[in-house]
């Protein structure tokens, strides 16, 4: 797949603001500061399409990005940021839950920092997704920050922790572009299958 157009459409803080149309939607979930915004920017070759921050917890809404007028990437708030107050954490959790349960995106990509083993929050999110009949695709971010041996270990760990994914975990680097072509091929296969089903 070649990405020709990428447009920020809107941010939704409430369920009533979620987009309801027939376009394919891919939700992005991950721990705060895992690099979801950097992933989007690198994927579409736009430095500032999605706002990035060195401070975790900045994404507080569901942010919609329309790709090639064909599908949305939906960036959901990060989970597991301990410094948020309890009420805010609960609200963000509710936003994620409402979107995934009520609006049922066609696919979910779970982003995990490959420098560390999956956290308890990562494992809980994966288990929650599979319980609700999602089969998340696993992206291991920040791959440029680890060695080749560590990459192999990260892939092995992902296979152990996330055995039911429909595609092997993908090592991704927003800095070097590692994994980008593999993700683009995956997006093409997902959206092409959707178009075939609708035709």
PDB file of C-alpha atoms in Angstrom:
ATOM      1  CA  UNK A   1       0.000   0.000   0.000  1.00  0.00           C
ATOM      2  CA  UNK A   2       1.143   3.520  -0.795  1.00  0.00           C
ATOM      3  CA  UNK A   3      -0.272   6.225   1.433  1.00  0.00           C
ATOM      4  CA  UNK A   4      -1.245   9.164  -0.770  1.00  0.00           C
ATOM      5  CA  UNK A   5      -3.430  11.167   1.591  1.00  0.00           C
ATOM      6  CA  UNK A   6      -3.653  11.373   5.374  1.00  0.00           C
ATOM      7  CA  UNK A   7      -6.011  13.811   7.059  1.00  0.00           C
ATOM      8  CA  UNK A   8      -6.785  14.525  10.700  1.00  0.00           C
ATOM      9  CA  UNK A   9     -10.590  14.461  10.868  1.00  0.00           C
ATOM     10  CA  UNK A  10     -11.664  15.002  14.467  1.00  0.00           C
ATOM     11  CA  UNK A  11     -11.177  14.218  18.139  1.00  0.00           C
ATOM     12  CA  UNK A  12     -13.915  12.596  20.175  1.00  0.00           C
ATOM     13  CA  UNK A  13     -14.124  12.913  23.943  1.00  0.00           C
ATOM     14  CA  UNK A  14     -17.613  11.410  24.229  1.00  0.00           C
ATOM     15  CA  UNK A  15     -19.330   8.396  22.701  1.00  0.00           C
ATOM     16  CA  UNK A  16     -21.783  10.733  20.964  1.00  0.00           C
ATOM     17  CA  UNK A  17     -18.845  12.216  19.033  1.00  0.00           C
ATOM     18  CA  UNK A  18     -17.540   8.937  17.599  1.00  0.00           C
ATOM     19  CA  UNK A  19     -17.675   8.672  13.809  1.00  0.00           C
ATOM     20  CA  UNK A  20     -20.312   6.301  12.475  1.00  0.00           C
ATOM     21  CA  UNK A  21     -19.850   5.579   8.779  1.00  0.00           C
ATOM     22  CA  UNK A  22     -19.064   2.585   6.610  1.00  0.00           C
ATOM     23  CA  UNK A  23     -15.321   3.131   6.275  1.00  0.00           C
ATOM     24  CA  UNK A  24     -12.913   0.574   7.720  1.00  0.00           C
ATOM     25  CA  UNK A  25     -11.543   1.538  11.134  1.00  0.00           C
ATOM     26  CA  UNK A  26      -8.354   0.385  12.834  1.00  0.00           C
ATOM     27  CA  UNK A  27      -8.041   1.291  16.510  1.00  0.00           C
ATOM     28  CA  UNK A  28      -4.615   1.920  18.017  1.00  0.00           C
ATOM     29  CA  UNK A  29      -4.223   1.052  21.686  1.00  0.00           C
ATOM     30  CA  UNK A  30      -1.152   1.153  23.869  1.00  0.00           C
ATOM     31  CA  UNK A  31       0.403   2.308  27.079  1.00  0.00           C
ATOM     32  CA  UNK A  32       0.935   6.044  27.529  1.00  0.00           C
ATOM     33  CA  UNK A  33       4.091   7.179  25.723  1.00  0.00           C
ATOM     34  CA  UNK A  34       4.407   3.955  23.712  1.00  0.00           C
ATOM     35  CA  UNK A  35       4.699   6.011  20.534  1.00  0.00           C
ATOM     36  CA  UNK A  36       1.270   5.867  18.875  1.00  0.00           C
ATOM     37  CA  UNK A  37       1.503   9.414  17.502  1.00  0.00           C
ATOM     38  CA  UNK A  38       5.044   8.832  16.231  1.00  0.00           C
ATOM     39  CA  UNK A  39       3.843   5.613  14.605  1.00  0.00           C
ATOM     40  CA  UNK A  40       1.100   7.470  12.734  1.00  0.00           C
ATOM     41  CA  UNK A  41       3.407  10.284  11.619  1.00  0.00           C
ATOM     42  CA  UNK A  42       6.105   7.941  10.342  1.00  0.00           C
ATOM     43  CA  UNK A  43       3.613   5.681   8.604  1.00  0.00           C
ATOM     44  CA  UNK A  44       2.105   8.544   6.587  1.00  0.00           C
ATOM     45  CA  UNK A  45       5.356  10.525   6.158  1.00  0.00           C
ATOM     46  CA  UNK A  46       3.989  13.561   7.995  1.00  0.00           C
ATOM     47  CA  UNK A  47       5.988  14.943  10.893  1.00  0.00           C
ATOM     48  CA  UNK A  48       3.121  16.704  12.642  1.00  0.00           C
ATOM     49  CA  UNK A  49      -0.122  15.045  11.580  1.00  0.00           C
ATOM     50  CA  UNK A  50      -0.478  13.494  15.029  1.00  0.00           C
ATOM     51  CA  UNK A  51       0.746  15.596  17.939  1.00  0.00           C
ATOM     52  CA  UNK A  52       3.648  14.003  19.803  1.00  0.00           C
ATOM     53  CA  UNK A  53       4.828  14.774  23.317  1.00  0.00           C
ATOM     54  CA  UNK A  54       7.626  13.644  25.604  1.00  0.00           C
ATOM     55  CA  UNK A  55       5.120  13.716  28.463  1.00  0.00           C
ATOM     56  CA  UNK A  56       2.931  10.607  28.725  1.00  0.00           C
ATOM     57  CA  UNK A  57      -0.837  10.870  28.855  1.00  0.00           C
ATOM     58  CA  UNK A  58      -1.302  13.701  26.353  1.00  0.00           C
ATOM     59  CA  UNK A  59      -3.785  11.855  24.131  1.00  0.00           C
ATOM     60  CA  UNK A  60      -7.066  12.318  25.968  1.00  0.00           C
ATOM     61  CA  UNK A  61      -9.505  11.730  23.121  1.00  0.00           C
ATOM     62  CA  UNK A  62     -10.154   9.285  20.299  1.00  0.00           C
ATOM     63  CA  UNK A  63      -8.398  10.916  17.349  1.00  0.00           C
ATOM     64  CA  UNK A  64      -9.464  10.003  13.817  1.00  0.00           C
ATOM     65  CA  UNK A  65      -7.071  10.056  10.858  1.00  0.00           C
ATOM     66  CA  UNK A  66      -8.482   9.317   7.400  1.00  0.00           C
ATOM     67  CA  UNK A  67      -6.017   7.447   5.185  1.00  0.00           C
ATOM     68  CA  UNK A  68      -6.385   7.420   1.375  1.00  0.00           C
ATOM     69  CA  UNK A  69     -10.106   8.221   1.816  1.00  0.00           C
ATOM     70  CA  UNK A  70     -10.339   4.505   2.508  1.00  0.00           C
ATOM     71  CA  UNK A  71      -9.960   3.830   6.217  1.00  0.00           C
ATOM     72  CA  UNK A  72      -9.420   5.491   9.590  1.00  0.00           C
ATOM     73  CA  UNK A  73      -6.648   5.045  12.082  1.00  0.00           C
ATOM     74  CA  UNK A  74      -8.294   5.755  15.433  1.00  0.00           C
ATOM     75  CA  UNK A  75      -5.761   6.732  18.094  1.00  0.00           C
ATOM     76  CA  UNK A  76      -7.253   5.936  21.500  1.00  0.00           C
ATOM     77  CA  UNK A  77      -6.015   7.382  24.827  1.00  0.00           C
ATOM     78  CA  UNK A  78      -3.013   5.646  26.353  1.00  0.00           C
ATOM     79  CA  UNK A  79      -3.611   3.348  29.287  1.00  0.00           C
ATOM     80  CA  UNK A  80      -1.628   2.755  32.454  1.00  0.00           C
ATOM     81  CA  UNK A  81      -0.329   6.258  33.211  1.00  0.00           C
ATOM     82  CA  UNK A  82       0.008   6.185  37.002  1.00  0.00           C
ATOM     83  CA  UNK A  83       0.311   9.956  37.488  1.00  0.00           C
ATOM     84  CA  UNK A  84      -3.191  10.613  36.227  1.00  0.00           C
ATOM     85  CA  UNK A  85      -5.727  11.004  38.994  1.00  0.00           C
ATOM     86  CA  UNK A  86      -8.097   8.106  39.538  1.00  0.00           C
ATOM     87  CA  UNK A  87     -11.113   9.891  38.046  1.00  0.00           C
ATOM     88  CA  UNK A  88      -9.230  10.774  34.860  1.00  0.00           C
ATOM     89  CA  UNK A  89      -7.885   7.236  34.474  1.00  0.00           C
ATOM     90  CA  UNK A  90     -11.407   5.879  34.862  1.00  0.00           C
ATOM     91  CA  UNK A  91     -12.767   8.326  32.270  1.00  0.00           C
ATOM     92  CA  UNK A  92     -10.087   7.411  29.741  1.00  0.00           C
ATOM     93  CA  UNK A  93     -10.685   3.721  30.391  1.00  0.00           C
ATOM     94  CA  UNK A  94     -14.398   4.238  29.837  1.00  0.00           C
ATOM     95  CA  UNK A  95     -13.759   6.053  26.553  1.00  0.00           C
ATOM     96  CA  UNK A  96     -11.643   3.158  25.267  1.00  0.00           C
ATOM     97  CA  UNK A  97     -14.187   0.606  26.460  1.00  0.00           C
ATOM     98  CA  UNK A  98     -17.158   2.471  24.969  1.00  0.00           C
ATOM     99  CA  UNK A  99     -15.475   2.800  21.614  1.00  0.00           C
ATOM    100  CA  UNK A 100     -14.323  -0.801  21.368  1.00  0.00           C
ATOM    101  CA  UNK A 101     -17.577  -2.322  22.626  1.00  0.00           C
ATOM    102  CA  UNK A 102     -20.184  -0.048  21.048  1.00  0.00           C
ATOM    103  CA  UNK A 103     -18.539   0.892  17.754  1.00  0.00           C
ATOM    104  CA  UNK A 104     -16.554  -2.303  17.060  1.00  0.00           C
ATOM    105  CA  UNK A 105     -13.676  -1.195  14.816  1.00  0.00           C
ATOM    106  CA  UNK A 106     -12.795  -3.830  12.255  1.00  0.00           C
ATOM    107  CA  UNK A 107      -9.252  -4.231  13.594  1.00  0.00           C
ATOM    108  CA  UNK A 108      -7.164  -3.326  16.637  1.00  0.00           C
ATOM    109  CA  UNK A 109      -3.423  -2.759  16.738  1.00  0.00           C
ATOM    110  CA  UNK A 110      -1.840  -2.935  20.180  1.00  0.00           C
ATOM    111  CA  UNK A 111       1.460  -1.064  20.434  1.00  0.00           C
ATOM    112  CA  UNK A 112       4.003  -2.262  22.999  1.00  0.00           C
ATOM    113  CA  UNK A 113       7.432  -0.821  23.843  1.00  0.00           C
ATOM    114  CA  UNK A 114       9.887  -3.514  22.740  1.00  0.00           C
ATOM    115  CA  UNK A 115      12.576  -2.322  25.179  1.00  0.00           C
ATOM    116  CA  UNK A 116      10.691  -3.917  28.060  1.00  0.00           C
ATOM    117  CA  UNK A 117       8.634  -7.013  28.702  1.00  0.00           C
ATOM    118  CA  UNK A 118       4.890  -6.372  28.351  1.00  0.00           C
ATOM    119  CA  UNK A 119       3.509  -4.654  31.445  1.00  0.00           C
ATOM    120  CA  UNK A 120       0.564  -5.890  33.475  1.00  0.00           C
ATOM    121  CA  UNK A 121      -1.534  -3.229  31.740  1.00  0.00           C
ATOM    122  CA  UNK A 122      -0.407  -4.519  28.336  1.00  0.00           C
ATOM    123  CA  UNK A 123      -1.385  -8.059  29.282  1.00  0.00           C
ATOM    124  CA  UNK A 124      -4.704  -6.943  30.759  1.00  0.00           C
ATOM    125  CA  UNK A 125      -5.556  -4.989  27.599  1.00  0.00           C
ATOM    126  CA  UNK A 126      -4.705  -7.967  25.390  1.00  0.00           C
ATOM    127  CA  UNK A 127      -6.803 -10.312  27.532  1.00  0.00           C
ATOM    128  CA  UNK A 128      -9.683  -7.822  27.527  1.00  0.00           C
ATOM    129  CA  UNK A 129      -9.526  -7.535  23.734  1.00  0.00           C
ATOM    130  CA  UNK A 130      -9.487 -11.287  23.165  1.00  0.00           C
ATOM    131  CA  UNK A 131     -12.314 -11.759  25.682  1.00  0.00           C
ATOM    132  CA  UNK A 132     -14.393  -9.355  23.600  1.00  0.00           C
ATOM    133  CA  UNK A 133     -13.616 -11.235  20.384  1.00  0.00           C
ATOM    134  CA  UNK A 134     -10.855  -9.031  19.025  1.00  0.00           C
ATOM    135  CA  UNK A 135      -7.647 -10.540  17.683  1.00  0.00           C
ATOM    136  CA  UNK A 136      -5.205  -7.643  18.069  1.00  0.00           C
ATOM    137  CA  UNK A 137      -2.191  -7.120  15.848  1.00  0.00           C
ATOM    138  CA  UNK A 138       0.948  -6.518  17.932  1.00  0.00           C
ATOM    139  CA  UNK A 139       3.404  -3.753  17.020  1.00  0.00           C
ATOM    140  CA  UNK A 140       6.642  -3.577  19.015  1.00  0.00           C
ATOM    141  CA  UNK A 141       7.667   0.073  18.969  1.00  0.00           C
ATOM    142  CA  UNK A 142      11.032   1.831  19.438  1.00  0.00           C
ATOM    143  CA  UNK A 143      12.931  -0.988  17.725  1.00  0.00           C
ATOM    144  CA  UNK A 144      15.809   1.350  16.841  1.00  0.00           C
ATOM    145  CA  UNK A 145      16.713   1.558  20.527  1.00  0.00           C
ATOM    146  CA  UNK A 146      17.604  -2.120  20.979  1.00  0.00           C
ATOM    147  CA  UNK A 147      20.163  -4.553  19.544  1.00  0.00           C
ATOM    148  CA  UNK A 148      19.501  -7.352  17.062  1.00  0.00           C
ATOM    149  CA  UNK A 149      19.682  -9.936  19.858  1.00  0.00           C
ATOM    150  CA  UNK A 150      17.199  -7.919  21.901  1.00  0.00           C
ATOM    151  CA  UNK A 151      14.900  -7.727  18.868  1.00  0.00           C
ATOM    152  CA  UNK A 152      14.869 -11.506  18.609  1.00  0.00           C
ATOM    153  CA  UNK A 153      14.134 -11.747  22.324  1.00  0.00           C
ATOM    154  CA  UNK A 154      11.300  -9.199  22.011  1.00  0.00           C
ATOM    155  CA  UNK A 155       9.707 -11.197  19.183  1.00  0.00           C
ATOM    156  CA  UNK A 156       9.988 -14.419  21.179  1.00  0.00           C
ATOM    157  CA  UNK A 157       8.497 -12.745  24.259  1.00  0.00           C
ATOM    158  CA  UNK A 158       5.601 -11.344  22.220  1.00  0.00           C
ATOM    159  CA  UNK A 159       4.862 -14.802  20.848  1.00  0.00           C
ATOM    160  CA  UNK A 160       4.746 -16.193  24.386  1.00  0.00           C
ATOM    161  CA  UNK A 161       2.578 -13.439  25.852  1.00  0.00           C
ATOM    162  CA  UNK A 162       0.283 -12.942  22.854  1.00  0.00           C
ATOM    163  CA  UNK A 163      -0.222 -16.373  21.263  1.00  0.00           C
ATOM    164  CA  UNK A 164      -3.543 -15.717  19.541  1.00  0.00           C
ATOM    165  CA  UNK A 165      -2.621 -12.820  17.267  1.00  0.00           C
ATOM    166  CA  UNK A 166      -3.544 -13.273  13.577  1.00  0.00           C
ATOM    167  CA  UNK A 167      -0.131 -12.033  12.416  1.00  0.00           C
ATOM    168  CA  UNK A 168       3.376 -12.312  13.915  1.00  0.00           C
ATOM    169  CA  UNK A 169       4.400  -9.300  16.008  1.00  0.00           C
ATOM    170  CA  UNK A 170       6.032  -6.537  13.958  1.00  0.00           C
ATOM    171  CA  UNK A 171       9.107  -4.666  15.170  1.00  0.00           C
ATOM    172  CA  UNK A 172       8.615  -0.997  14.329  1.00  0.00           C
ATOM    173  CA  UNK A 173      10.773   2.102  14.479  1.00  0.00           C
ATOM    174  CA  UNK A 174       9.387   5.549  13.753  1.00  0.00           C
ATOM    175  CA  UNK A 175      12.984   6.779  13.507  1.00  0.00           C
ATOM    176  CA  UNK A 176      14.527   4.271  11.092  1.00  0.00           C
ATOM    177  CA  UNK A 177      11.404   3.103   9.286  1.00  0.00           C
ATOM    178  CA  UNK A 178      11.944  -0.510  10.306  1.00  0.00           C
ATOM    179  CA  UNK A 179       8.708  -2.460   9.972  1.00  0.00           C
ATOM    180  CA  UNK A 180       6.936   0.225   7.939  1.00  0.00           C
ATOM    181  CA  UNK A 181       6.632  -1.801   4.731  1.00  0.00           C
ATOM    182  CA  UNK A 182       5.360  -4.780   6.700  1.00  0.00           C
ATOM    183  CA  UNK A 183       2.685  -2.635   8.360  1.00  0.00           C
ATOM    184  CA  UNK A 184       1.680  -1.146   4.998  1.00  0.00           C
ATOM    185  CA  UNK A 185       1.288  -4.646   3.553  1.00  0.00           C
ATOM    186  CA  UNK A 186      -0.832  -5.606   6.546  1.00  0.00           C
ATOM    187  CA  UNK A 187      -3.028  -2.515   6.136  1.00  0.00           C
ATOM    188  CA  UNK A 188      -3.457  -3.315   2.457  1.00  0.00           C
ATOM    189  CA  UNK A 189      -4.538  -6.880   3.182  1.00  0.00           C
ATOM    190  CA  UNK A 190      -7.006  -5.738   5.849  1.00  0.00           C
ATOM    191  CA  UNK A 191      -8.620  -2.962   3.833  1.00  0.00           C
ATOM    192  CA  UNK A 192      -8.573  -4.869   0.530  1.00  0.00           C
ATOM    193  CA  UNK A 193     -10.455  -7.734   2.160  1.00  0.00           C
ATOM    194  CA  UNK A 194     -13.000  -5.231   3.462  1.00  0.00           C
ATOM    195  CA  UNK A 195     -13.494  -3.722  -0.001  1.00  0.00           C
ATOM    196  CA  UNK A 196     -14.006  -7.184  -1.484  1.00  0.00           C
ATOM    197  CA  UNK A 197     -16.643  -7.963   1.122  1.00  0.00           C
ATOM    198  CA  UNK A 198     -18.520  -4.756   0.319  1.00  0.00           C
ATOM    199  CA  UNK A 199     -18.429  -5.187  -3.469  1.00  0.00           C
TER     200      UNK A 199
END
